[in-house]
mmCIF file of C-alpha atoms in Angstrom:
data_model
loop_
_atom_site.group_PDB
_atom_site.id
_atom_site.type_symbol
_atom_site.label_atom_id
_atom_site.label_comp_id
_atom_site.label_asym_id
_atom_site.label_seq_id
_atom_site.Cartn_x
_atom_site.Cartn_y
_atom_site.Cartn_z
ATOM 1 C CA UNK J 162 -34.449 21.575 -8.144
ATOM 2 C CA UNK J 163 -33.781 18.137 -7.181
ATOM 3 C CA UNK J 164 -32.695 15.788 -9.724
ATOM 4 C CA UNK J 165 -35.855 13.443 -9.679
ATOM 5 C CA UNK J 166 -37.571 16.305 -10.298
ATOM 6 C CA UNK J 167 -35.810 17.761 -12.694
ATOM 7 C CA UNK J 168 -35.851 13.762 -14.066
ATOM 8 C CA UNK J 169 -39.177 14.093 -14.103
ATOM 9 C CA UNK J 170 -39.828 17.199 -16.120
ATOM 10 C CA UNK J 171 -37.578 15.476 -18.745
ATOM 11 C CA UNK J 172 -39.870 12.349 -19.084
ATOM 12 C CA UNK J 173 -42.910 14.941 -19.677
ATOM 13 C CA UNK J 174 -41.160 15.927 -22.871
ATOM 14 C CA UNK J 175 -39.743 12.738 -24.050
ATOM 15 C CA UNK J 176 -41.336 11.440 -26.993
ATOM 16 C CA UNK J 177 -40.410 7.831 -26.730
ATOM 17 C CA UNK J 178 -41.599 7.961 -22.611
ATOM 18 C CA UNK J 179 -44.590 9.469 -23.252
ATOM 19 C CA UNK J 180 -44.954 7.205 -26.304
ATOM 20 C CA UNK J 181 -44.226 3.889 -23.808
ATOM 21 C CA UNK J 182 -46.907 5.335 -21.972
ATOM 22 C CA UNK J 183 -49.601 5.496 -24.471
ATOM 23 C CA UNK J 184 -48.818 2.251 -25.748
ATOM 24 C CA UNK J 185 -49.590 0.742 -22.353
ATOM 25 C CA UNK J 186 -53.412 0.255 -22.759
ATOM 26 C CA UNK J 187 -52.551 -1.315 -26.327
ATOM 27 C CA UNK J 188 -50.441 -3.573 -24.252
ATOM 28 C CA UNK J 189 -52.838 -4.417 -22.064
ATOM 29 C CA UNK J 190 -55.808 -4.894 -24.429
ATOM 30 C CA UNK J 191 -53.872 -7.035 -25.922
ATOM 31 C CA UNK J 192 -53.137 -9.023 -22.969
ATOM 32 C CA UNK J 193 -57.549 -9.285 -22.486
ATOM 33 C CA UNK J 194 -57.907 -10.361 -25.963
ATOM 34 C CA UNK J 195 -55.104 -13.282 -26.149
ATOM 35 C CA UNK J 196 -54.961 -13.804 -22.355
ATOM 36 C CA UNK J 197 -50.823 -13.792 -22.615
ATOM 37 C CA UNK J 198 -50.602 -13.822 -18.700
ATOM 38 C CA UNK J 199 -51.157 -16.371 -16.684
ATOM 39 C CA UNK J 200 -52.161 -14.240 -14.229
ATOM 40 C CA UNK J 201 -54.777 -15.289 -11.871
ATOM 41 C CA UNK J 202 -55.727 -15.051 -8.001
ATOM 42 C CA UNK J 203 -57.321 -12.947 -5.846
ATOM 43 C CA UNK J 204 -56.473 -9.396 -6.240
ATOM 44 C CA UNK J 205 -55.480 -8.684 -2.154
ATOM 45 C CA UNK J 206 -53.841 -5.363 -1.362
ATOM 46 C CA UNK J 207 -50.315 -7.329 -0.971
ATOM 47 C CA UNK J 208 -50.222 -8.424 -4.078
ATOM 48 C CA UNK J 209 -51.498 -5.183 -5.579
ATOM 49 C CA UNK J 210 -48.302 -3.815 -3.643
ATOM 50 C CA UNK J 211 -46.120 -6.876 -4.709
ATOM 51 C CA UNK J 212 -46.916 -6.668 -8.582
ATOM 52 C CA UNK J 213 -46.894 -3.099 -8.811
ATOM 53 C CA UNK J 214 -44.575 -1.629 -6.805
ATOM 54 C CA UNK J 215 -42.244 -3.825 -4.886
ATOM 55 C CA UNK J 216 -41.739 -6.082 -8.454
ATOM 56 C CA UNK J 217 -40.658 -3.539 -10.646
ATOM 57 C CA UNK J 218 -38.651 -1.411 -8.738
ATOM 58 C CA UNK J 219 -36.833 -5.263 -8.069
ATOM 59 C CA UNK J 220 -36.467 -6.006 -11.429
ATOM 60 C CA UNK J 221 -35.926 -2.767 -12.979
ATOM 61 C CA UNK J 222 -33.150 -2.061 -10.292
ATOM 62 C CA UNK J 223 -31.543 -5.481 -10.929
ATOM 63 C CA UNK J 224 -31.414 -5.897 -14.757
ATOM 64 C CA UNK J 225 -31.879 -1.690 -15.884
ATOM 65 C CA UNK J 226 -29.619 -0.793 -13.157
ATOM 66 C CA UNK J 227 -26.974 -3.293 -11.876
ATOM 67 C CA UNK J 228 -26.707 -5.378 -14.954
ATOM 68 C CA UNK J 229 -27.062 -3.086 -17.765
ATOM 69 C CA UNK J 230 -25.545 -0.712 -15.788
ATOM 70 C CA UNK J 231 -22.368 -3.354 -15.612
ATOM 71 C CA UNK J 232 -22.612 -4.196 -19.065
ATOM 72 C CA UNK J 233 -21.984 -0.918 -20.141
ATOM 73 C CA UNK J 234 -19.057 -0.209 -18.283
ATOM 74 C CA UNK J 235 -17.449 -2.788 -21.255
ATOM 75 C CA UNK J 236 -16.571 -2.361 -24.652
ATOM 76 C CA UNK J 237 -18.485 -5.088 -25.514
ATOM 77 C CA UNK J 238 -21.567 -3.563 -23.874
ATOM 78 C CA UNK J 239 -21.610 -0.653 -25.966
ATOM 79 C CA UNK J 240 -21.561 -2.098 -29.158
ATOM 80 C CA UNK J 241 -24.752 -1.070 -31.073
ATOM 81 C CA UNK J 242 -27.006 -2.834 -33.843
ATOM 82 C CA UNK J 243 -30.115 -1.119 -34.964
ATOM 83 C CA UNK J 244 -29.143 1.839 -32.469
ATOM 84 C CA UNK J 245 -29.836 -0.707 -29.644
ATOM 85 C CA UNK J 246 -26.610 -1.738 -27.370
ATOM 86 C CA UNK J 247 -25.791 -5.157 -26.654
ATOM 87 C CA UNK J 248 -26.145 -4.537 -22.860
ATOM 88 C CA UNK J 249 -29.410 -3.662 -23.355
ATOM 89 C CA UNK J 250 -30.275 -6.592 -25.634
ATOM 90 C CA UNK J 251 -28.811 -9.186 -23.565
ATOM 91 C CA UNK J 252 -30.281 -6.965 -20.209
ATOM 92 C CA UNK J 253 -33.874 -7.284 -22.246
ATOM 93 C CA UNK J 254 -33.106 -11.285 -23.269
ATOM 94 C CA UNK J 255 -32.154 -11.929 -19.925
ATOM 95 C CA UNK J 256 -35.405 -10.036 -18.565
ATOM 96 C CA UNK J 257 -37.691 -11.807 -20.916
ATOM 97 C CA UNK J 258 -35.922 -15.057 -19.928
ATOM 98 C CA UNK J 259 -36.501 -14.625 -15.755
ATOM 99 C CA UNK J 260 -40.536 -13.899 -17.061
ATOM 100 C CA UNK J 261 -40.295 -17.670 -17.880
ATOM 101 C CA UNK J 262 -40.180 -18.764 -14.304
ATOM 102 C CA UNK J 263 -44.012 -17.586 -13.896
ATOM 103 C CA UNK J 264 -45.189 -16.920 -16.837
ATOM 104 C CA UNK J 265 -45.894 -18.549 -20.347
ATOM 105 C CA UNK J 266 -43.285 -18.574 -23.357
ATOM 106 C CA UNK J 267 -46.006 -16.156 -24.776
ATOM 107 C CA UNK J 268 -45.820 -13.698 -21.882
ATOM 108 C CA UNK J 269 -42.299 -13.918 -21.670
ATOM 109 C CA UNK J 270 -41.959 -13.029 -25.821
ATOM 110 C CA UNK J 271 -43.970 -10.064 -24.796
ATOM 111 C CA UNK J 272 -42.054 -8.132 -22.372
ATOM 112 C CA UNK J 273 -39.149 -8.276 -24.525
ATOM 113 C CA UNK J 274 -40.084 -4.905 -26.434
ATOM 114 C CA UNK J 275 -41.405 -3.032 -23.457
ATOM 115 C CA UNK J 276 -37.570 -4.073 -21.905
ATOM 116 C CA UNK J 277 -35.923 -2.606 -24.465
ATOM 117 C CA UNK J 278 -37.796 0.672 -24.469
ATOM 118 C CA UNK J 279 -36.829 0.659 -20.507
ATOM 119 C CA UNK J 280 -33.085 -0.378 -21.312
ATOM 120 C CA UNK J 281 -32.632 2.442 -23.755
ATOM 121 C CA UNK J 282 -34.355 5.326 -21.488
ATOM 122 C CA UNK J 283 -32.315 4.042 -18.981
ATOM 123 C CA UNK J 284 -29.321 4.397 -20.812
ATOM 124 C CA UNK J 285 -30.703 7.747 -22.379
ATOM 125 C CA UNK J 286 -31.444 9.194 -18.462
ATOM 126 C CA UNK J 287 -28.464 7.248 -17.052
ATOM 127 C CA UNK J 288 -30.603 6.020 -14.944
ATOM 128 C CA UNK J 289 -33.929 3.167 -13.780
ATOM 129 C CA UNK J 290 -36.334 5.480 -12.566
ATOM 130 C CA UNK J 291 -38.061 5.416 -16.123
ATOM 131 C CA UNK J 292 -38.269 2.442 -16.615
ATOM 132 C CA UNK J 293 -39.462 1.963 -13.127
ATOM 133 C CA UNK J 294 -42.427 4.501 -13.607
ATOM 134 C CA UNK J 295 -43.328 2.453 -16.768
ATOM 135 C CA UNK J 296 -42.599 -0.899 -15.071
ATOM 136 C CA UNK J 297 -45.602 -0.104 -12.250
ATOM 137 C CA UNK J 298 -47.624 1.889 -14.730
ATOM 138 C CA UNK J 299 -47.921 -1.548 -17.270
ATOM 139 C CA UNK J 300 -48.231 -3.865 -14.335
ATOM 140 C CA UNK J 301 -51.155 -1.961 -12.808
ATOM 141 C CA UNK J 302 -52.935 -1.981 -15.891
ATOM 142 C CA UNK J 303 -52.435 -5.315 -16.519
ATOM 143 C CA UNK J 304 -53.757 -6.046 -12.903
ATOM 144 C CA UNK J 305 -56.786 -4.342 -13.837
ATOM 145 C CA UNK J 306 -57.467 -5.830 -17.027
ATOM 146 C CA UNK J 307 -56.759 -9.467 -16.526
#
């Protein structure tokens, strides 16, 4: 079976994936009711493409992948607090940090849990790909519910 797959099948199971998923329309309700995005424009099919596709699999591959990915090559990356490794705190600070540049302080606060939960499946999975999947599954809902 190939290994996306088999990747796949995994994420059906996992409690905390499937739990990241549910949480997404509390996410997103929340996002109506306290308007934390900015978000605004004219929904056009390139920026449907753009903000749910093309954006996450950009971000996650840069900051789950390359630089958490580097970060725990080091022994300073693995360190834990709270079961939660510094790479993937300072990956998820960092994240929440780049949100800045087009979005409020609020909405940048905001991603910071939903980047953690994608640091630690991809360190769980060894891999971006979940936090990918959740990436484009949050963005599309908050497309639809701004």
């Amino acid at each position: 079976m190939p290994r996306l797959l088999l990747l796949l099948q995994q994420l059906g199971r996992d409690k905390c994936f499937c739990t990241a998923l549910l949480a997404g329309p509390v996410f997103w309700w929340l996002n109506h009711v306290f308007s934390l995005s900015d978000a605004q424009g004219e929904l056009t099919l390139l920026s449907l493409f753009s903000l749910v596709l093309l954006y996450p699999l950009l971000e996650e591959l840069s900051f789950r992948g390359l630089l958490q990915g580097a970060l725990l090559q080091t022994a300073l990356g693995r360190l834990q607090l709270f079961n939660i490794t510094s790479a993937n705190g300072l990956t998820s600070v960092l994240f929440a940090a780049f949100h800045l540049l087009g979005q409020s302080p609020l909405w940048a606060a905001a991603v910071l849990l939903p980047s953690l939960i994608f640091g630690a499946l991809r360190e769980k999975y060894n891999s971006a790909v979940p936090g990918i999947i959740l990436h484009c599954f949050y963005n599309l809902g908050f497309l639809l519910t701004r």
